PDB file of C-alpha atoms in Angstrom:
ATOM      1  CA  ASN M1397     -49.941  37.399  50.210  1.00  0.00           C
ATOM      2  CA  GLY M1398     -48.350  34.053  50.371  1.00  0.00           C
ATOM      3  CA  ASN M1399     -44.670  34.910  51.342  1.00  0.00           C
ATOM      4  CA  GLY M1400     -45.578  35.322  55.289  1.00  0.00           C
ATOM      5  CA  ASN M1401     -44.871  39.018  56.148  1.00  0.00           C
ATOM      6  CA  SER M1402     -49.000  39.397  56.089  1.00  0.00           C
ATOM      7  CA  ASN M1403     -49.049  37.697  59.801  1.00  0.00           C
ATOM      8  CA  VAL M1404     -45.697  39.618  60.845  1.00  0.00           C
ATOM      9  CA  LYS M1405     -47.148  43.449  59.809  1.00  0.00           C
ATOM     10  CA  GLU M1406     -50.738  42.155  61.189  1.00  0.00           C
ATOM     11  CA  SER M1407     -49.095  41.403  64.802  1.00  0.00           C
ATOM     12  CA  GLN M1408     -47.212  44.470  64.924  1.00  0.00           C
ATOM     13  CA  LEU M1409     -50.541  46.447  63.875  1.00  0.00           C
ATOM     14  CA  GLN M1410     -52.628  44.871  66.546  1.00  0.00           C
ATOM     15  CA  GLN M1411     -49.861  45.805  68.958  1.00  0.00           C
ATOM     16  CA  SER M1412     -49.883  49.554  67.888  1.00  0.00           C
ATOM     17  CA  GLN M1413     -53.571  49.538  68.365  1.00  0.00           C
ATOM     18  CA  PRO M1414     -55.186  50.655  71.774  1.00  0.00           C
ATOM     19  CA  HIS M1415     -57.181  48.163  73.863  1.00  0.00           C
ATOM     20  CA  ARG M1416     -60.437  48.188  73.189  1.00  0.00           C
ATOM     21  CA  VAL M1417     -63.592  46.063  74.992  1.00  0.00           C
ATOM     22  CA  SER M1418     -64.290  42.946  72.433  1.00  0.00           C
ATOM     23  CA  VAL M1419     -67.519  41.802  72.219  1.00  0.00           C
ATOM     24  CA  ARG M1420     -67.777  38.734  71.252  1.00  0.00           C
ATOM     25  CA  HIS M1421     -68.245  35.967  74.196  1.00  0.00           C
ATOM     26  CA  ILE M1422     -65.807  35.327  76.798  1.00  0.00           C
ATOM     27  CA  GLU M1423     -67.591  31.670  77.024  1.00  0.00           C
ATOM     28  CA  HIS M1424     -66.231  30.516  73.287  1.00  0.00           C
ATOM     29  CA  GLU M1425     -62.415  31.382  74.842  1.00  0.00           C
ATOM     30  CA  TYR M1426     -61.887  30.986  78.567  1.00  0.00           C
ATOM     31  CA  ILE M1427     -63.243  28.628  80.799  1.00  0.00           C
ATOM     32  CA  ILE M1428     -64.458  30.433  84.167  1.00  0.00           C
ATOM     33  CA  GLY M1429     -63.326  28.811  87.470  1.00  0.00           C
ATOM     34  CA  ASP M1430     -63.778  29.319  90.809  1.00  0.00           C
ATOM     35  CA  GLN M1431     -63.927  33.001  92.549  1.00  0.00           C
ATOM     36  CA  ILE M1432     -60.398  33.607  94.036  1.00  0.00           C
ATOM     37  CA  GLY M1433     -61.240  37.851  95.205  1.00  0.00           C
ATOM     38  CA  SER M1434     -63.275  40.428  95.257  1.00  0.00           C
ATOM     39  CA  GLY M1435     -63.175  44.267  94.690  1.00  0.00           C
ATOM     40  CA  MET M1436     -65.304  47.109  94.548  1.00  0.00           C
ATOM     41  CA  CYS M1437     -66.596  46.736  91.445  1.00  0.00           C
ATOM     42  CA  GLY M1438     -66.737  43.107  91.096  1.00  0.00           C
ATOM     43  CA  GLN M1439     -65.666  39.620  91.660  1.00  0.00           C
ATOM     44  CA  VAL M1440     -62.595  37.754  90.194  1.00  0.00           C
ATOM     45  CA  HIS M1441     -61.917  34.567  89.161  1.00  0.00           C
ATOM     46  CA  VAL M1442     -59.544  32.122  87.478  1.00  0.00           C
ATOM     47  CA  CYS M1443     -60.102  31.529  84.146  1.00  0.00           C
ATOM     48  CA  VAL M1444     -58.098  29.020  81.339  1.00  0.00           C
ATOM     49  CA  HIS M1445     -57.956  30.044  77.881  1.00  0.00           C
ATOM     50  CA  ARG M1446     -59.714  27.139  76.184  1.00  0.00           C
ATOM     51  CA  LEU M1447     -56.755  26.887  72.929  1.00  0.00           C
ATOM     52  CA  SER M1448     -53.575  27.595  74.797  1.00  0.00           C
ATOM     53  CA  GLY M1449     -54.432  26.243  78.659  1.00  0.00           C
ATOM     54  CA  VAL M1450     -52.772  29.330  80.247  1.00  0.00           C
ATOM     55  CA  ARG M1451     -54.323  30.738  83.233  1.00  0.00           C
ATOM     56  CA  TYR M1452     -55.371  33.484  83.952  1.00  0.00           C
ATOM     57  CA  ALA M1453     -57.598  35.625  86.385  1.00  0.00           C
ATOM     58  CA  VAL M1454     -60.969  37.189  85.173  1.00  0.00           C
ATOM     59  CA  LYS M1455     -62.927  40.533  86.848  1.00  0.00           C
ATOM     60  CA  ILE M1456     -66.565  39.995  86.430  1.00  0.00           C
ATOM     61  CA  ILE M1457     -67.987  43.747  86.347  1.00  0.00           C
ATOM     62  CA  ASP M1458     -71.951  43.802  86.399  1.00  0.00           C
ATOM     63  CA  THR M1459     -72.292  47.232  84.765  1.00  0.00           C
ATOM     64  CA  LYS M1460     -75.995  47.658  85.696  1.00  0.00           C
ATOM     65  CA  LYS M1461     -75.249  47.940  89.285  1.00  0.00           C
ATOM     66  CA  PHE M1462     -73.524  51.291  88.519  1.00  0.00           C
ATOM     67  CA  ALA M1463     -75.610  52.642  85.986  1.00  0.00           C
ATOM     68  CA  LEU M1464     -76.582  55.381  88.386  1.00  0.00           C
ATOM     69  CA  ASN M1465     -73.020  56.545  89.834  1.00  0.00           C
ATOM     70  CA  PRO M1466     -71.237  59.071  88.925  1.00  0.00           C
ATOM     71  CA  GLY M1467     -67.895  57.815  87.705  1.00  0.00           C
ATOM     72  CA  LEU M1468     -68.832  54.463  87.480  1.00  0.00           C
ATOM     73  CA  SER M1469     -71.347  54.033  84.717  1.00  0.00           C
ATOM     74  CA  PRO M1470     -71.220  51.396  81.947  1.00  0.00           C
ATOM     75  CA  GLY M1471     -69.340  53.850  79.690  1.00  0.00           C
ATOM     76  CA  ASP M1472     -66.589  54.894  82.611  1.00  0.00           C
ATOM     77  CA  LEU M1473     -66.190  50.756  83.362  1.00  0.00           C
ATOM     78  CA  ARG M1474     -65.342  50.405  79.434  1.00  0.00           C
ATOM     79  CA  GLU M1475     -62.998  53.044  79.581  1.00  0.00           C
ATOM     80  CA  GLU M1476     -61.269  52.144  82.700  1.00  0.00           C
ATOM     81  CA  ALA M1477     -61.165  48.417  81.158  1.00  0.00           C
ATOM     82  CA  GLU M1478     -59.383  49.945  78.088  1.00  0.00           C
ATOM     83  CA  MET M1479     -57.111  52.641  80.102  1.00  0.00           C
ATOM     84  CA  MET M1480     -55.538  49.576  81.911  1.00  0.00           C
ATOM     85  CA  GLY M1481     -54.874  47.527  78.638  1.00  0.00           C
ATOM     86  CA  GLN M1482     -52.741  50.642  77.453  1.00  0.00           C
ATOM     87  CA  LEU M1483     -50.473  49.997  80.558  1.00  0.00           C
ATOM     88  CA  HIS M1484     -47.399  48.158  80.486  1.00  0.00           C
ATOM     89  CA  HIS M1485     -45.261  48.282  83.772  1.00  0.00           C
ATOM     90  CA  PRO M1486     -43.548  44.884  85.390  1.00  0.00           C
ATOM     91  CA  HIS M1487     -45.169  46.157  88.718  1.00  0.00           C
ATOM     92  CA  ILE M1488     -48.839  46.929  87.284  1.00  0.00           C
ATOM     93  CA  ILE M1489     -51.124  44.112  86.371  1.00  0.00           C
ATOM     94  CA  LYS M1490     -51.123  43.269  82.744  1.00  0.00           C
ATOM     95  CA  ILE M1491     -54.823  43.119  81.046  1.00  0.00           C
ATOM     96  CA  HIS M1492     -54.546  40.194  78.802  1.00  0.00           C
ATOM     97  CA  GLU M1493     -58.160  41.500  76.532  1.00  0.00           C
ATOM     98  CA  THR M1494     -61.588  42.779  77.928  1.00  0.00           C
ATOM     99  CA  PHE M1495     -65.081  41.205  77.051  1.00  0.00           C
ATOM    100  CA  GLU M1496     -68.451  43.004  76.992  1.00  0.00           C
ATOM    101  CA  VAL M1497     -71.759  40.519  77.372  1.00  0.00           C
ATOM    102  CA  GLY M1498     -75.054  41.659  78.352  1.00  0.00           C
ATOM    103  CA  GLY M1499     -73.657  44.661  80.136  1.00  0.00           C
ATOM    104  CA  VAL M1500     -70.982  42.250  82.173  1.00  0.00           C
ATOM    105  CA  ILE M1501     -67.320  43.243  81.718  1.00  0.00           C
ATOM    106  CA  PHE M1502     -65.303  40.775  81.895  1.00  0.00           C
ATOM    107  CA  ILE M1503     -61.661  41.594  82.368  1.00  0.00           C
ATOM    108  CA  VAL M1504     -58.947  39.087  81.928  1.00  0.00           C
ATOM    109  CA  MET M1505     -55.655  39.904  83.071  1.00  0.00           C
ATOM    110  CA  GLU M1506     -52.425  37.706  84.206  1.00  0.00           C
ATOM    111  CA  LEU M1507     -52.947  35.412  87.303  1.00  0.00           C
ATOM    112  CA  VAL M1508     -50.888  36.070  90.403  1.00  0.00           C
ATOM    113  CA  THR M1509     -51.066  33.533  93.000  1.00  0.00           C
ATOM    114  CA  GLY M1510     -49.279  35.314  96.174  1.00  0.00           C
ATOM    115  CA  GLY M1511     -52.287  37.339  98.005  1.00  0.00           C
ATOM    116  CA  ASP M1512     -52.439  40.668  98.623  1.00  0.00           C
ATOM    117  CA  LEU M1513     -49.770  42.731 100.690  1.00  0.00           C
ATOM    118  CA  LEU M1514     -51.482  43.344 103.828  1.00  0.00           C
ATOM    119  CA  ASP M1515     -52.519  39.439 104.403  1.00  0.00           C
ATOM    120  CA  LYS M1516     -48.739  38.577 103.912  1.00  0.00           C
ATOM    121  CA  ILE M1517     -48.016  41.555 106.399  1.00  0.00           C
ATOM    122  CA  VAL M1518     -50.616  40.462 108.897  1.00  0.00           C
ATOM    123  CA  GLU M1519     -49.088  36.784 108.462  1.00  0.00           C
ATOM    124  CA  LEU M1520     -45.951  37.746 108.881  1.00  0.00           C
ATOM    125  CA  GLY M1521     -46.030  40.288 111.768  1.00  0.00           C
ATOM    126  CA  ALA M1522     -44.066  43.173 109.916  1.00  0.00           C
ATOM    127  CA  TYR M1523     -42.087  43.233 106.896  1.00  0.00           C
ATOM    128  CA  SER M1524     -37.690  43.925 107.558  1.00  0.00           C
ATOM    129  CA  GLU M1525     -36.782  46.756 106.636  1.00  0.00           C
ATOM    130  CA  ASP M1526     -34.776  45.768 103.241  1.00  0.00           C
ATOM    131  CA  ASN M1527     -38.018  44.114 102.105  1.00  0.00           C
ATOM    132  CA  ALA M1528     -40.337  47.197 103.220  1.00  0.00           C
ATOM    133  CA  ARG M1529     -37.724  49.409 101.152  1.00  0.00           C
ATOM    134  CA  GLU M1530     -37.569  46.763  98.118  1.00  0.00           C
ATOM    135  CA  VAL M1531     -41.449  47.102  98.073  1.00  0.00           C
ATOM    136  CA  MET M1532     -41.715  50.734  98.272  1.00  0.00           C
ATOM    137  CA  THR M1533     -39.453  51.047  95.581  1.00  0.00           C
ATOM    138  CA  ARG M1534     -41.275  49.148  93.109  1.00  0.00           C
ATOM    139  CA  VAL M1535     -44.869  50.632  93.971  1.00  0.00           C
ATOM    140  CA  LEU M1536     -43.225  54.059  93.335  1.00  0.00           C
ATOM    141  CA  THR M1537     -41.770  53.130  90.531  1.00  0.00           C
ATOM    142  CA  ALA M1538     -45.310  52.105  88.981  1.00  0.00           C
ATOM    143  CA  VAL M1539     -47.145  55.145  90.537  1.00  0.00           C
ATOM    144  CA  GLU M1540     -43.882  57.223  88.752  1.00  0.00           C
ATOM    145  CA  TYR M1541     -45.334  55.432  85.647  1.00  0.00           C
ATOM    146  CA  LEU M1542     -48.831  56.065  86.117  1.00  0.00           C
ATOM    147  CA  HIS M1543     -48.466  59.815  86.891  1.00  0.00           C
ATOM    148  CA  ASN M1544     -46.052  59.862  83.366  1.00  0.00           C
ATOM    149  CA  GLN M1545     -49.625  58.276  81.638  1.00  0.00           C
ATOM    150  CA  GLY M1546     -51.398  61.140  83.148  1.00  0.00           C
ATOM    151  CA  ILE M1547     -53.394  58.724  85.593  1.00  0.00           C
ATOM    152  CA  VAL M1548     -53.614  58.658  89.603  1.00  0.00           C
ATOM    153  CA  HIS M1549     -54.900  55.803  91.260  1.00  0.00           C
ATOM    154  CA  ARG M1550     -56.586  57.191  93.936  1.00  0.00           C
ATOM    155  CA  ASP M1551     -56.647  53.486  96.056  1.00  0.00           C
ATOM    156  CA  LEU M1552     -52.996  52.962  96.674  1.00  0.00           C
ATOM    157  CA  LYS M1553     -53.341  50.585 100.012  1.00  0.00           C
ATOM    158  CA  PRO M1554     -51.901  47.132 100.872  1.00  0.00           C
ATOM    159  CA  GLU M1555     -54.858  45.409 100.043  1.00  0.00           C
ATOM    160  CA  ASN M1556     -54.718  46.684  96.383  1.00  0.00           C
ATOM    161  CA  ILE M1557     -51.130  45.578  95.928  1.00  0.00           C
ATOM    162  CA  LEU M1558     -50.349  41.844  95.224  1.00  0.00           C
ATOM    163  CA  LEU M1559     -48.226  39.579  95.571  1.00  0.00           C
ATOM    164  CA  VAL M1560     -46.864  37.635  92.451  1.00  0.00           C
ATOM    165  CA  ALA M1561     -46.272  33.860  94.071  1.00  0.00           C
ATOM    166  CA  ASP M1562     -46.323  33.094  98.119  1.00  0.00           C
ATOM    167  CA  ARG M1563     -42.954  31.879  98.302  1.00  0.00           C
ATOM    168  CA  PRO M1564     -41.804  30.025 101.699  1.00  0.00           C
ATOM    169  CA  GLY M1565     -38.467  31.298 103.303  1.00  0.00           C
ATOM    170  CA  GLY M1566     -38.606  34.216 100.272  1.00  0.00           C
ATOM    171  CA  SER M1567     -38.642  38.024 100.332  1.00  0.00           C
ATOM    172  CA  TRP M1568     -42.180  38.569  99.043  1.00  0.00           C
ATOM    173  CA  VAL M1569     -41.477  41.847  97.442  1.00  0.00           C
ATOM    174  CA  ASP M1570     -42.349  40.481  93.690  1.00  0.00           C
ATOM    175  CA  ILE M1571     -45.286  43.068  93.293  1.00  0.00           C
ATOM    176  CA  LYS M1572     -48.498  44.087  91.015  1.00  0.00           C
ATOM    177  CA  ILE M1573     -50.580  46.833  91.721  1.00  0.00           C
ATOM    178  CA  THR M1574     -54.303  46.233  90.720  1.00  0.00           C
ATOM    179  CA  ASP M1575     -57.687  47.458  91.463  1.00  0.00           C
ATOM    180  CA  PHE M1576     -57.927  50.518  89.179  1.00  0.00           C
ATOM    181  CA  GLY M1577     -61.702  51.112  89.986  1.00  0.00           C
ATOM    182  CA  LEU M1578     -60.958  54.950  91.490  1.00  0.00           C
ATOM    183  CA  ALA M1579     -58.316  55.590  89.484  1.00  0.00           C
ATOM    184  CA  LYS M1580     -58.660  59.390  87.167  1.00  0.00           C
ATOM    185  CA  ARG M1581     -56.778  60.388  84.345  1.00  0.00           C
ATOM    186  CA  ALA M1582     -55.700  63.626  84.551  1.00  0.00           C
ATOM    187  CA  ASN M1583     -56.229  65.986  81.768  1.00  0.00           C
ATOM    188  CA  GLN M1584     -56.393  69.948  80.869  1.00  0.00           C
ATOM    189  CA  GLU M1585     -59.605  70.139  82.590  1.00  0.00           C
ATOM    190  CA  GLY M1586     -58.169  68.015  85.754  1.00  0.00           C
ATOM    191  CA  LEU M1587     -58.766  64.810  86.719  1.00  0.00           C
ATOM    192  CA  LYS M1588     -61.820  62.205  85.030  1.00  0.00           C
ATOM    193  CA  THR M1589     -63.046  59.522  86.959  1.00  0.00           C
ATOM    194  CA  PHE M1590     -62.637  56.246  85.383  1.00  0.00           C
TER     195      PHE M1590
END
């Protein structure tokens, strides 16, 4: 309308809409780089947004591998991606956007570079009591948030707790929970696997 308000309204509308899987081609938006990890459902690579140059992680899930697995059908995997995109907590990996191309789901999420908690515990031999308390406080606030959203993670372990950054001499307590492949949403009928 020429007065500049349309961009604000459009932005507010996008923020209020639920996260949806896009059918656009990811290669138009991102450059996919090296593999940095893998999980139960797929591989994780570094990717770079073509326009902004911002680095993210992208989880690549070939849905055909799970077509006959109860709770891991392509529809269930799409639902998991949409559910994850609706989560907003400082200690849960943030989903930026999701693509689906030819039976493959690409979940673009924030990139954290500190490795997982298990590797850090093995490297250090042990966490100090103060650091362990701080990590557990952050994990439990995230779990409380998930439960308040009606979501049960069901695979919470040190390998699914990522460190935001590896800081030599630091306390290594800034964490993010990831890998919601076995998460379930609680409803009136009980739990539904994603």
